[in-house]
Short mmCIF file of C-alpha atoms and ligand atoms in Angstrom, two decimals:
data_model
loop_
_atom_site.label_atom_id
_atom_site.label_comp_id
_atom_site.label_asym_id
_atom_site.label_seq_id
_atom_site.Cartn_x
_atom_site.Cartn_y
_atom_site.Cartn_z
CA MET A 1 82.52 107.56 120.35
CA THR A 2 85.26 109.22 122.44
CA GLN A 3 87.97 107.82 124.70
CA ALA A 4 85.76 108.69 127.66
CA ALA A 5 83.27 106.09 126.38
CA LEU A 6 85.84 103.26 126.57
CA SER A 7 85.23 100.94 129.52
CA PRO A 8 87.62 101.13 132.50
CA GLU A 9 88.76 97.58 131.63
CA THR A 10 89.60 98.60 128.06
CA LEU A 11 91.45 101.70 129.26
CA ALA A 12 93.45 99.57 131.70
CA THR A 13 94.30 97.09 128.92
CA ILE A 14 95.36 99.98 126.66
CA GLU A 15 97.71 101.22 129.43
CA GLU A 16 99.24 97.74 129.69
CA ALA A 17 99.54 97.32 125.91
CA ALA A 18 101.25 100.72 125.65
CA GLY A 19 104.06 99.22 127.74
CA LEU A 20 105.00 97.06 124.72
CA LEU A 21 105.33 100.17 122.55
CA ARG A 22 107.86 101.92 124.79
CA GLY A 23 111.63 101.83 124.23
CA ASN A 24 111.89 102.19 120.43
CA PRO A 25 110.44 98.78 119.48
CA ARG A 26 110.25 97.27 115.99
CA VAL A 27 106.55 97.29 115.20
CA LEU A 28 104.70 95.71 112.31
CA VAL A 29 101.25 97.25 111.85
CA PHE A 30 98.96 94.84 110.00
CA ALA A 31 96.05 96.98 108.85
CA GLY A 32 92.71 96.16 107.30
CA ALA A 33 89.48 97.74 106.15
CA GLY A 34 88.36 98.61 109.70
CA LEU A 35 91.11 101.24 109.90
CA SER A 36 89.38 103.19 107.13
CA ALA A 37 85.81 102.51 108.30
CA GLU A 38 85.62 105.80 110.22
CA SER A 39 86.71 107.62 107.05
CA GLY A 40 83.51 106.37 105.45
CA ILE A 41 84.95 103.44 103.46
CA SER A 42 82.92 100.27 103.99
CA THR A 43 84.57 97.11 105.27
CA PHE A 44 84.29 93.87 103.27
CA ARG A 45 82.86 91.67 106.02
CA GLY A 46 80.68 92.30 109.05
CA PRO A 47 77.19 93.81 109.27
CA LYS A 48 77.88 96.73 106.93
CA GLY A 49 80.43 94.83 104.82
CA VAL A 50 80.20 95.19 101.05
CA TYR A 51 80.56 91.41 100.56
CA ASN A 52 76.97 91.05 101.75
CA ASP A 53 76.38 92.08 98.17
CA LYS A 54 77.32 88.95 96.17
CA GLU A 55 77.86 91.10 93.09
CA ILE A 56 80.74 92.92 94.80
CA ALA A 57 82.40 89.64 95.82
CA ARG A 58 82.20 88.69 92.13
CA LEU A 59 83.77 91.99 91.03
CA THR A 60 86.93 91.39 93.07
CA HIS A 61 87.84 88.13 91.31
CA VAL A 62 90.23 88.14 88.37
CA ALA A 63 87.97 85.83 86.35
CA THR A 64 85.23 88.47 86.31
CA PHE A 65 87.51 90.92 84.48
CA ALA A 66 87.67 88.56 81.48
CA LYS A 67 83.90 87.97 81.45
CA ASP A 68 82.55 91.39 82.35
CA PRO A 69 85.28 94.07 82.18
CA GLU A 70 82.78 96.97 81.99
CA ALA A 71 81.17 96.04 85.33
CA VAL A 72 84.56 95.59 87.04
CA LEU A 73 86.04 98.80 85.68
CA SER A 74 83.04 100.97 86.45
CA TRP A 75 82.89 99.69 90.07
CA TYR A 76 86.62 100.34 90.54
CA GLN A 77 86.33 103.76 88.94
CA GLN A 78 83.66 104.63 91.55
CA ARG A 79 86.04 103.48 94.29
CA ARG A 80 88.82 105.59 92.76
CA HIS A 81 86.51 108.58 92.71
CA GLN A 82 85.70 107.97 96.40
CA LEU A 83 89.43 108.37 97.16
CA THR A 84 89.22 112.02 96.13
CA GLU A 85 86.55 112.59 98.80
CA VAL A 86 87.81 110.66 101.85
CA ARG A 87 90.26 111.83 104.49
CA PRO A 88 92.35 110.05 107.11
CA ASN A 89 90.54 109.58 110.43
CA GLU A 90 91.87 109.85 113.99
CA GLY A 91 93.10 106.24 113.75
CA HIS A 92 95.28 106.94 110.71
CA MET A 93 96.59 110.11 112.33
CA ALA A 94 97.43 108.38 115.62
CA LEU A 95 99.19 105.58 113.74
CA ALA A 96 101.22 108.13 111.78
CA ARG A 97 102.32 109.81 115.04
CA LEU A 98 103.02 106.49 116.77
CA ALA A 99 105.40 105.71 113.90
CA ALA A 100 107.80 108.29 115.34
CA THR A 101 108.20 106.26 118.55
CA GLY A 102 109.85 103.14 117.13
CA HIS A 103 110.82 101.38 113.94
CA TYR A 104 107.41 101.03 112.29
CA THR A 105 106.43 99.14 109.15
CA ILE A 106 102.82 99.32 108.01
CA ALA A 107 101.69 96.31 105.97
CA THR A 108 98.23 97.25 104.84
CA GLN A 109 95.58 95.25 103.02
CA ASN A 110 93.79 98.49 102.18
CA VAL A 111 93.94 99.92 98.69
CA ASP A 112 93.16 103.51 99.72
CA HIS A 113 96.19 105.70 100.42
CA LEU A 114 95.04 107.13 103.75
CA GLU A 115 98.07 105.84 105.68
CA GLU A 116 100.37 107.80 103.36
CA VAL A 117 98.19 110.94 103.55
CA ALA A 118 98.26 110.81 107.37
CA CYS A 119 102.03 110.20 107.52
CA ARG A 120 102.68 113.10 105.13
CA ALA A 121 100.48 115.38 107.28
CA VAL A 122 102.33 114.39 110.44
CA GLY A 123 105.80 114.24 108.87
CA THR A 124 106.63 110.61 109.68
CA ARG A 125 107.94 108.11 107.14
CA PRO A 126 107.33 104.51 108.18
CA GLU A 127 107.74 101.92 105.47
CA ILE A 128 104.27 101.33 103.99
CA LEU A 129 103.73 98.03 102.19
CA ARG A 130 100.55 97.72 100.12
CA LEU A 131 99.84 94.01 100.15
CA HIS A 132 96.78 94.28 97.90
CA GLY A 133 98.00 97.13 95.70
CA SER A 134 96.65 100.64 95.34
CA LEU A 135 93.51 102.16 93.85
CA ALA A 136 95.57 105.20 92.88
CA ARG A 137 97.61 103.08 90.45
CA VAL A 138 96.65 101.57 87.12
CA ARG A 139 98.29 98.70 85.37
CA CYS A 140 98.10 96.82 82.12
CA HIS A 141 96.42 93.41 82.29
CA SER A 142 98.68 92.13 79.48
CA CYS A 143 102.16 93.59 80.15
CA PRO A 144 104.11 94.81 83.25
CA ASN A 145 103.29 98.49 82.60
CA GLU A 146 102.08 100.00 85.91
CA TYR A 147 102.02 103.56 87.21
CA GLU A 148 100.23 105.98 89.51
CA ASP A 149 97.40 107.77 87.71
CA MET A 150 94.27 109.23 89.25
CA MET A 151 93.24 111.09 86.07
CA VAL A 152 92.48 108.22 83.74
CA ASP A 153 88.81 107.12 83.75
CA LEU A 154 88.95 103.33 83.95
CA SER A 155 85.25 103.05 83.13
CA SER A 156 86.01 104.30 79.61
CA GLY A 157 88.00 101.09 78.91
CA PRO A 158 91.43 102.73 78.38
CA ARG A 159 94.24 100.81 76.67
CA CYS A 160 97.92 100.47 77.55
CA LYS A 161 100.15 102.90 75.63
CA ARG A 162 102.90 100.27 75.41
CA CYS A 163 101.05 97.18 74.22
CA THR A 164 97.38 98.27 73.75
CA GLY A 165 96.30 95.70 76.38
CA PRO A 166 93.40 96.63 78.71
CA LEU A 167 94.22 98.93 81.63
CA ARG A 168 92.87 97.96 85.06
CA PRO A 169 93.24 99.14 88.66
CA GLY A 170 96.59 98.47 90.36
CA VAL A 171 95.03 96.17 92.95
CA VAL A 172 95.38 92.45 93.61
CA TRP A 173 92.23 90.46 92.84
CA PHE A 174 91.22 87.08 94.20
CA GLY A 175 92.86 84.48 91.97
CA GLU A 176 96.03 86.62 91.61
CA MET A 177 99.42 86.52 93.29
CA LEU A 178 100.64 89.22 95.64
CA ASP A 179 103.72 91.17 94.54
CA ASP A 180 106.85 89.18 95.52
CA GLU A 181 108.90 92.18 96.61
CA VAL A 182 106.12 93.52 98.82
CA VAL A 183 105.48 90.10 100.38
CA ASN A 184 109.18 89.49 101.02
CA ALA A 185 109.60 92.89 102.70
CA ALA A 186 106.50 92.26 104.82
CA MET A 187 107.70 88.78 105.82
CA ARG A 188 111.06 90.22 106.82
CA ALA A 189 109.33 92.86 108.97
CA ALA A 190 107.08 90.17 110.49
CA SER A 191 109.96 87.92 111.43
CA GLU A 192 112.00 90.78 112.93
CA CYS A 193 109.36 92.78 114.82
CA ASP A 194 108.92 92.94 118.59
CA VAL A 195 105.24 93.86 118.39
CA CYS A 196 102.60 93.25 115.73
CA LEU A 197 99.64 95.60 115.89
CA LEU A 198 96.58 94.20 114.09
CA VAL A 199 94.26 97.09 113.28
CA GLY A 200 90.79 96.68 111.79
CA THR A 201 91.28 93.34 110.09
CA SER A 202 89.24 90.15 110.23
CA ALA A 203 92.57 88.30 109.57
CA LEU A 204 90.71 85.86 107.35
CA VAL A 205 92.37 86.50 103.99
CA TYR A 206 95.58 84.64 103.14
CA PRO A 207 98.43 84.94 102.40
CA ALA A 208 98.20 88.40 104.07
CA ALA A 209 96.98 86.98 107.40
CA SER A 210 100.05 84.75 107.62
CA LEU A 211 102.10 87.88 108.50
CA PRO A 212 100.86 88.26 112.10
CA GLU A 213 101.12 84.48 112.45
CA LEU A 214 104.74 84.65 111.34
CA ALA A 215 105.41 87.51 113.77
CA HIS A 216 103.86 85.42 116.56
CA GLU A 217 106.00 82.38 115.64
CA HIS A 218 109.10 84.58 115.85
CA GLY A 219 108.21 85.70 119.35
CA ALA A 220 106.53 89.05 118.69
CA LYS A 221 103.67 90.11 120.96
CA LEU A 222 100.39 90.71 119.13
CA ILE A 223 98.02 93.58 119.97
CA GLU A 224 94.61 93.70 118.31
CA VAL A 225 92.61 96.90 117.80
CA ASN A 226 89.11 95.94 116.69
CA PRO A 227 85.59 96.23 118.11
CA GLU A 228 85.18 92.48 117.37
CA PRO A 229 87.56 89.55 117.77
CA SER A 230 89.45 88.65 114.59
CA ALA A 231 90.36 85.12 113.53
CA LEU A 232 93.72 85.61 115.30
CA ALA A 233 92.34 87.17 118.50
CA ARG A 234 93.35 84.18 120.59
CA LYS A 235 97.00 84.66 119.61
CA CYS A 236 96.95 88.29 120.77
CA ARG A 237 98.59 89.31 124.04
CA PHE A 238 96.20 92.26 124.22
CA GLN A 239 92.78 92.71 122.62
CA LEU A 240 91.78 96.37 122.57
CA ARG A 241 88.05 96.39 121.88
CA GLY A 242 86.86 99.58 120.23
CA PRO A 243 87.10 101.52 116.98
CA ALA A 244 90.60 102.31 115.70
CA GLY A 245 89.76 106.04 115.64
CA VAL A 246 89.30 105.95 119.42
CA VAL A 247 91.63 103.18 120.59
CA LEU A 248 94.75 104.30 118.67
CA PRO A 249 94.59 107.87 120.04
CA ALA A 250 94.04 106.31 123.50
CA LEU A 251 97.22 104.24 122.99
CA GLU A 252 99.01 107.46 122.07
CA ALA A 253 97.68 109.15 125.20
CA ALA A 254 98.84 106.18 127.29
CA LEU A 255 102.32 106.69 125.84
CA GLY A 256 102.14 110.33 126.90
CA LEU A 257 102.12 111.59 123.31
CA GLN A 258 98.76 113.34 123.50
CA GLN A 259 96.10 114.37 126.01
CA PRO A 260 93.13 111.99 126.38
CA ARG A 261 90.01 113.37 124.68
P1 LIG B 1 87.29 92.83 106.59
O1 LIG B 1 86.13 93.55 106.00
O2 LIG B 1 87.37 91.37 106.40
O3 LIG B 1 87.30 93.08 108.16
C1 LIG B 1 87.16 94.34 108.69
C2 LIG B 1 87.46 94.28 110.17
O4 LIG B 1 87.42 95.60 110.68
C3 LIG B 1 86.45 93.46 110.99
O5 LIG B 1 87.17 92.58 111.85
C4 LIG B 1 85.70 94.52 111.80
O6 LIG B 1 85.31 94.04 113.09
C5 LIG B 1 86.75 95.59 111.93
N1 LIG B 1 86.26 96.96 112.14
C6 LIG B 1 85.10 97.52 111.72
N2 LIG B 1 85.06 98.82 112.07
C7 LIG B 1 86.22 99.08 112.73
C8 LIG B 1 86.78 100.24 113.33
N3 LIG B 1 86.15 101.41 113.33
N4 LIG B 1 88.01 100.15 113.90
C9 LIG B 1 88.67 98.97 113.91
N5 LIG B 1 88.20 97.85 113.35
C10 LIG B 1 86.98 97.90 112.77
O7 LIG B 1 88.59 93.59 106.09
P2 LIG B 1 90.08 93.05 105.89
O8 LIG B 1 90.50 92.20 107.03
O9 LIG B 1 90.90 94.21 105.53
O10 LIG B 1 91.16 91.75 99.76
O11 LIG B 1 89.88 92.14 104.61
C11 LIG B 1 91.01 91.55 104.03
C12 LIG B 1 90.87 91.50 102.55
O12 LIG B 1 89.62 90.91 102.19
C13 LIG B 1 90.81 92.85 101.86
O13 LIG B 1 92.08 93.44 101.68
C14 LIG B 1 90.20 92.50 100.54
C15 LIG B 1 89.09 91.59 101.03
O14 LIG B 1 88.68 90.67 100.14
C16 LIG B 1 91.20 91.89 98.42
O15 LIG B 1 90.46 92.64 97.81
C17 LIG B 1 92.23 91.04 97.77
#
């Protein structure tokens, strides 16, 4: 799909929404799996969502690691391997360029690192907060040892060098707490932002989804970029219906940062 395929109504709404992004605003981007969908990473929910497979829903719960660590680790190792093959899409790239036009914080639920890759390529440095951790990191399940490591093969059941506890991916599973520092920084950004841009998220998973709600309570305007309405669509000032890889570049074009394609 190209920008030319967006309906005249959507293009008009994008023009209007772009008005909120002018004048160096403070923007909180709240990103979800849909942002990476056009890079070939499946979403969790929706028609092609991986949670249609009950087994995968099971593998993302902390209790499963105790019962069946081999299954959990081999699935996560496949996802880590996928990271070496995927690239940022036009949505990530547009977001990275938009970050130069205001004070941007990206609070992402995604555990890929495509926002960072795009920002490095473009040369922008918004604060990126990984609410659900990172596939590129590993951590010990028994002690606080955690570090970035794409070389270790989690499916081989590696042990922590400090305490010999089992190593696991550096992601947050259902049944676990989010990192306090990350949550506090994201809450600060949510309560201080002028605009909250919800990109590719169903906004169904808490506590993450409380961030756009907090932004809304503090008077920020919400803009949603999603082909389908999210759970928070009704709170959004603008609903931009279309894939992130098309709508975000269209937002950029509306701001005069790039030619429409
Ligand atoms: P979901 O899978 O719940 O939702 C994906 C959203 O992306 C849906 O609203 C789709 O309509 C939308 N979407 C699909 N393709 C898109 C595209 N090309 N452009 C824009 N939007 C598109 O993903 P999340 O909201 O990220 O948590 O899910 C939140 C959390 O649930 C995940 O971080 C994960 C999961 O369980 C943990 O693993 C802890």
